[in-house]
CSV table of C-alpha atoms in Angstrom, one decimal:
chain,number,residue,atom,x,y,z
A,13,ARG,CA,-17.8,0.4,6.9
A,14,LYS,CA,-15.2,-1.5,4.8
A,15,GLU,CA,-14.8,-0.2,1.3
A,16,VAL,CA,-12.9,-3.1,-0.1
A,17,GLU,CA,-13.0,-6.6,1.2
A,18,GLN,CA,-11.0,-9.7,0.5
A,19,ASP,CA,-10.9,-13.3,1.7
A,20,PRO,CA,-7.6,-13.3,3.7
A,21,GLY,CA,-6.9,-17.0,2.8
A,22,PRO,CA,-4.5,-18.6,2.8
A,23,PHE,CA,-5.1,-20.2,-0.5
A,24,ASN,CA,-2.9,-23.3,-0.7
A,25,VAL,CA,-2.5,-24.2,-4.4
A,26,PRO,CA,-0.3,-26.9,-6.0
A,27,GLU,CA,2.2,-25.6,-8.5
A,28,GLY,CA,0.9,-25.5,-12.0
A,29,ALA,CA,-2.8,-25.1,-11.0
A,30,THR,CA,-5.1,-22.2,-11.8
A,31,VAL,CA,-6.2,-20.1,-8.9
A,32,ALA,CA,-8.7,-17.2,-8.7
A,33,PHE,CA,-9.8,-14.9,-6.0
A,34,ASN,CA,-12.2,-12.0,-5.7
A,35,CYS,CA,-12.4,-8.7,-4.1
A,36,THR,CA,-15.7,-7.0,-3.3
A,37,TYR,CA,-16.2,-3.3,-3.0
A,38,SER,CA,-19.1,-1.3,-1.4
A,39,ASN,CA,-18.6,2.1,-3.0
A,40,SER,CA,-20.4,2.0,-6.4
A,41,ALA,CA,-18.7,5.3,-7.2
A,42,SER,CA,-15.3,3.5,-7.3
A,43,GLN,CA,-13.7,4.6,-10.5
A,44,SER,CA,-10.9,2.2,-11.1
A,45,PHE,CA,-9.2,-0.8,-9.5
A,46,PHE,CA,-5.8,-2.3,-9.2
A,47,TRP,CA,-4.1,-5.4,-8.0
A,48,TYR,CA,-0.9,-5.0,-6.0
A,49,ARG,CA,1.4,-7.8,-4.9
A,50,GLN,CA,3.2,-7.8,-1.5
A,51,ASP,CA,5.8,-10.4,-0.6
A,52,CYS,CA,6.4,-11.2,3.0
A,53,ARG,CA,8.0,-8.2,4.8
A,54,LYS,CA,8.4,-6.3,1.5
A,55,GLU,CA,6.7,-3.3,-0.1
A,56,PRO,CA,3.6,-3.5,-2.2
A,57,LYS,CA,4.2,-3.5,-5.9
A,58,LEU,CA,1.7,-2.7,-8.6
A,59,LEU,CA,0.7,-5.9,-10.4
A,60,MET,CA,-1.9,-4.7,-12.9
A,61,SER,CA,-4.8,-2.4,-13.5
A,62,VAL,CA,-8.4,-3.7,-13.8
A,63,TYR,CA,-10.7,-2.5,-16.5
A,64,SER,CA,-14.3,-3.2,-17.3
A,65,SER,CA,-13.1,-5.0,-20.4
A,66,GLY,CA,-10.7,-7.1,-18.4
A,67,ASN,CA,-7.0,-7.0,-18.5
A,68,GLU,CA,-4.6,-9.9,-19.3
A,69,ASP,CA,-0.9,-9.9,-18.7
A,70,GLY,CA,0.8,-13.2,-19.3
A,71,ARG,CA,-0.5,-15.7,-16.8
A,72,PHE,CA,-2.6,-13.1,-15.0
A,73,THR,CA,-6.1,-12.0,-15.9
A,74,ALA,CA,-8.0,-9.3,-14.0
A,75,GLN,CA,-11.7,-8.7,-14.4
A,76,LEU,CA,-14.1,-6.1,-13.1
A,77,ASN,CA,-17.8,-6.8,-12.6
A,78,ARG,CA,-19.6,-3.6,-11.9
A,79,ALA,CA,-23.0,-5.1,-11.6
A,80,SER,CA,-22.0,-7.4,-8.8
A,81,GLN,CA,-19.3,-5.0,-7.5
A,82,TYR,CA,-16.4,-7.2,-7.5
A,83,ILE,CA,-13.0,-7.6,-9.2
A,84,SER,CA,-11.2,-10.9,-9.7
A,85,LEU,CA,-7.6,-12.0,-10.3
A,86,LEU,CA,-6.9,-15.3,-12.1
A,87,ILE,CA,-3.5,-16.9,-12.2
A,88,ARG,CA,-2.9,-19.7,-14.6
A,89,ASP,CA,0.0,-22.2,-14.4
A,90,SER,CA,0.9,-21.0,-11.0
A,91,LYS,CA,4.6,-20.8,-10.0
A,92,LEU,CA,6.2,-21.1,-6.6
A,93,SER,CA,7.3,-17.4,-7.1
A,94,ASP,CA,3.6,-16.4,-7.2
A,95,SER,CA,3.4,-17.0,-3.5
A,96,ALA,CA,2.6,-13.6,-2.0
A,97,THR,CA,-0.2,-11.5,-0.6
A,98,TYR,CA,-2.4,-9.9,-3.3
A,99,LEU,CA,-3.9,-6.6,-2.4
A,100,CYS,CA,-7.0,-5.2,-4.1
A,101,VAL,CA,-7.1,-1.4,-4.4
A,102,GLY,CA,-10.2,0.7,-5.3
A,103,VAL,CA,-10.0,4.3,-6.4
A,104,TYR,CA,-12.9,6.6,-5.8
A,105,SER,CA,-13.4,10.4,-5.7
A,106,GLY,CA,-13.5,12.0,-2.3
A,107,GLY,CA,-11.2,9.6,-0.5
A,108,GLY,CA,-7.8,10.3,1.0
A,109,ALA,CA,-4.7,10.2,-1.2
A,110,ASP,CA,-6.5,10.2,-4.5
A,111,GLY,CA,-9.2,8.0,-3.1
A,112,LEU,CA,-7.2,4.9,-2.8
A,113,THR,CA,-8.5,2.2,-0.5
A,114,PHE,CA,-6.5,-1.0,0.1
A,115,GLY,CA,-8.0,-4.3,1.0
A,116,LYS,CA,-6.2,-6.4,3.6
A,117,GLY,CA,-5.0,-8.8,1.0
A,118,THR,CA,-5.4,-12.5,0.1
A,119,HIS,CA,-2.5,-14.7,1.0
A,120,LEU,CA,-1.5,-17.2,-1.7
A,121,ILE,CA,0.8,-20.1,-1.1
A,122,ILE,CA,1.9,-22.2,-4.1
A,123,GLN,CA,3.1,-25.6,-3.0
A,124,PRO,CA,5.6,-27.7,-4.9
B,11,ASN,CA,18.3,2.3,-8.9
B,12,ALA,CA,16.4,5.6,-8.3
B,13,GLY,CA,13.4,4.0,-6.5
B,14,VAL,CA,11.7,5.4,-3.4
B,15,MET,CA,14.2,5.4,-0.6
B,16,GLN,CA,13.3,5.0,3.0
B,17,ASN,CA,15.4,5.1,6.1
B,18,PRO,CA,15.9,3.8,8.5
B,19,ARG,CA,14.7,0.4,7.5
B,20,HIS,CA,14.4,-0.7,11.1
B,21,LEU,CA,14.1,1.6,14.1
B,22,VAL,CA,13.7,0.6,17.8
B,23,ARG,CA,12.5,3.1,20.3
B,24,ARG,CA,11.4,3.0,23.9
B,25,ARG,CA,8.1,4.4,25.0
B,26,GLY,CA,8.1,8.2,25.1
B,27,GLN,CA,10.9,8.7,22.6
B,28,GLU,CA,10.6,10.2,19.2
B,29,ALA,CA,10.8,8.4,15.9
B,30,ARG,CA,11.7,10.1,12.6
B,31,LEU,CA,11.2,8.3,9.4
B,32,ARG,CA,12.6,9.7,6.1
B,33,CYS,CA,11.5,9.2,2.5
B,34,SER,CA,13.0,10.3,-0.7
B,35,PRO,CA,10.7,9.9,-3.6
B,36,MET,CA,11.6,8.6,-7.0
B,37,LYS,CA,13.4,11.0,-9.2
B,38,GLY,CA,10.9,13.3,-10.9
B,39,HIS,CA,8.1,12.5,-8.5
B,40,SER,CA,6.5,15.3,-6.6
B,41,HIS,CA,3.9,13.5,-4.6
B,42,VAL,CA,4.5,11.6,-1.5
B,43,TYR,CA,2.2,9.4,0.5
B,44,TRP,CA,2.7,7.7,3.9
B,45,TYR,CA,0.9,4.5,4.8
B,46,ARG,CA,1.0,2.4,8.0
B,47,GLN,CA,0.6,-1.4,8.1
B,48,LEU,CA,0.0,-3.3,11.2
B,49,PRO,CA,0.7,-7.0,11.4
B,50,GLU,CA,-2.0,-8.9,9.5
B,51,GLU,CA,-3.7,-5.6,8.6
B,52,GLY,CA,-4.1,-3.7,5.4
B,53,LEU,CA,-2.3,-0.6,4.4
B,54,LYS,CA,-3.9,2.5,6.1
B,55,PHE,CA,-3.5,5.9,4.5
B,56,MET,CA,-1.9,8.5,6.7
B,57,VAL,CA,-1.0,11.6,4.7
B,58,TYR,CA,-0.4,12.9,1.2
B,59,LEU,CA,2.0,15.7,0.6
B,60,GLN,CA,3.5,17.7,-2.2
B,61,LYS,CA,6.6,19.9,-1.8
B,62,GLU,CA,5.9,22.3,1.1
B,63,ASN,CA,2.2,21.4,1.2
B,64,ILE,CA,0.1,18.9,3.0
B,65,ILE,CA,-2.6,17.9,0.6
B,66,ASP,CA,-4.5,15.4,2.7
B,67,GLU,CA,-3.8,14.4,6.3
B,68,SER,CA,-7.2,12.8,7.0
B,69,GLY,CA,-5.5,9.5,8.0
B,70,MET,CA,-3.1,11.0,10.5
B,71,PRO,CA,-3.8,10.6,14.2
B,72,LYS,CA,-4.6,13.9,15.8
B,73,GLU,CA,-1.8,13.9,18.3
B,74,ARG,CA,1.9,13.0,18.2
B,75,PHE,CA,2.1,12.5,14.5
B,76,SER,CA,3.3,15.0,12.0
B,77,ALA,CA,4.6,15.0,8.4
B,78,GLU,CA,6.5,17.4,6.2
B,79,PHE,CA,7.9,17.5,2.7
B,80,PRO,CA,10.3,20.4,2.6
B,81,LYS,CA,11.5,22.2,-0.5
B,82,GLU,CA,14.8,20.5,-0.1
B,83,GLY,CA,15.4,17.1,1.3
B,84,PRO,CA,13.3,14.1,2.1
B,85,SER,CA,9.8,13.8,3.4
B,86,ILE,CA,9.8,13.1,7.2
B,87,LEU,CA,7.2,11.4,9.2
B,88,ARG,CA,7.6,12.2,12.9
B,89,ILE,CA,6.1,10.4,15.8
B,90,GLN,CA,6.5,12.0,19.2
B,91,GLN,CA,6.2,10.1,22.5
B,92,VAL,CA,5.9,6.8,20.9
B,93,VAL,CA,3.7,4.1,22.4
B,94,ARG,CA,3.7,0.3,21.8
B,95,GLY,CA,0.7,0.7,19.5
B,96,ASP,CA,2.9,2.7,17.1
B,97,SER,CA,4.9,-0.5,16.3
B,98,ALA,CA,4.2,-1.1,12.6
B,99,ALA,CA,5.7,-0.9,9.1
B,100,TYR,CA,5.5,2.6,7.7
B,101,PHE,CA,5.6,2.7,3.9
B,102,CYS,CA,6.2,5.7,1.8
B,103,ALA,CA,5.0,5.9,-1.8
B,104,SER,CA,5.5,8.4,-4.6
B,105,SER,CA,3.9,9.4,-7.8
B,106,PRO,CA,4.7,11.8,-10.6
B,107,LEU,CA,3.1,15.2,-11.1
B,108,GLU,CA,1.0,13.8,-13.9
B,109,ARG,CA,-0.1,10.8,-11.9
B,110,ILE,CA,-2.6,8.0,-12.6
B,111,PRO,CA,-4.6,7.6,-9.4
B,112,GLY,CA,-3.9,4.2,-8.1
B,113,GLU,CA,-0.4,3.8,-9.5
B,114,LEU,CA,2.0,4.2,-6.6
B,115,PHE,CA,5.6,3.3,-6.2
B,116,PHE,CA,6.4,2.2,-2.7
B,117,GLY,CA,9.6,2.2,-0.7
B,118,GLU,CA,10.8,-0.8,1.2
B,119,GLY,CA,9.3,0.5,4.4
B,120,SER,CA,10.5,1.5,7.8
B,121,ARG,CA,9.8,-1.0,10.6
B,122,LEU,CA,9.3,0.7,13.9
B,123,THR,CA,9.4,-1.3,17.1
B,124,VAL,CA,8.5,0.3,20.4
B,125,LEU,CA,9.7,-1.4,23.5
């Protein structure tokens, strides 16, 4: 049973456009969520935390919808450098390594 | 740059050999995590260690795999008698003692290829 699911994509988006993708989770006990970014053949890097009240950091906005059990990531005015795989991470008690569960990632390609 | 250091970055082994992957956490971090990532797959948790202690090894295969984090020196992930299916990227992450669950700092990974 998958705890965190993401559309693998790829999402092909023209530069300057707004793009959004979701991540659904099955464990309602999940306590917190994060978005990580992973460039090709590189390590994952923390992008931002996700709170019920939402979280905005520059062009990036993350939202949590507990009723529907999904989180979202919105990228405005996309840049070529935004091309990467975005990993959704759920944290829940009782799981391994502090309960982190990684999604398989959504592949985003920003086209010039 | 005192980030998480992993070595070797690339390792090639023949079937049946041993692979040893090393990880030095960020300065001041006392928690180490090992993850495996297969091509087109997500990160899979393997083991969580503190100095001289294995806290959670629920993601480790029962055979051939072991991990340690000694009092001195780096954490080591050891794979004995490697098979082709062990080919993957192995990422180490660390976090401080007063950690925020979910906030991990990853090394650049060690890519193991088994011939």
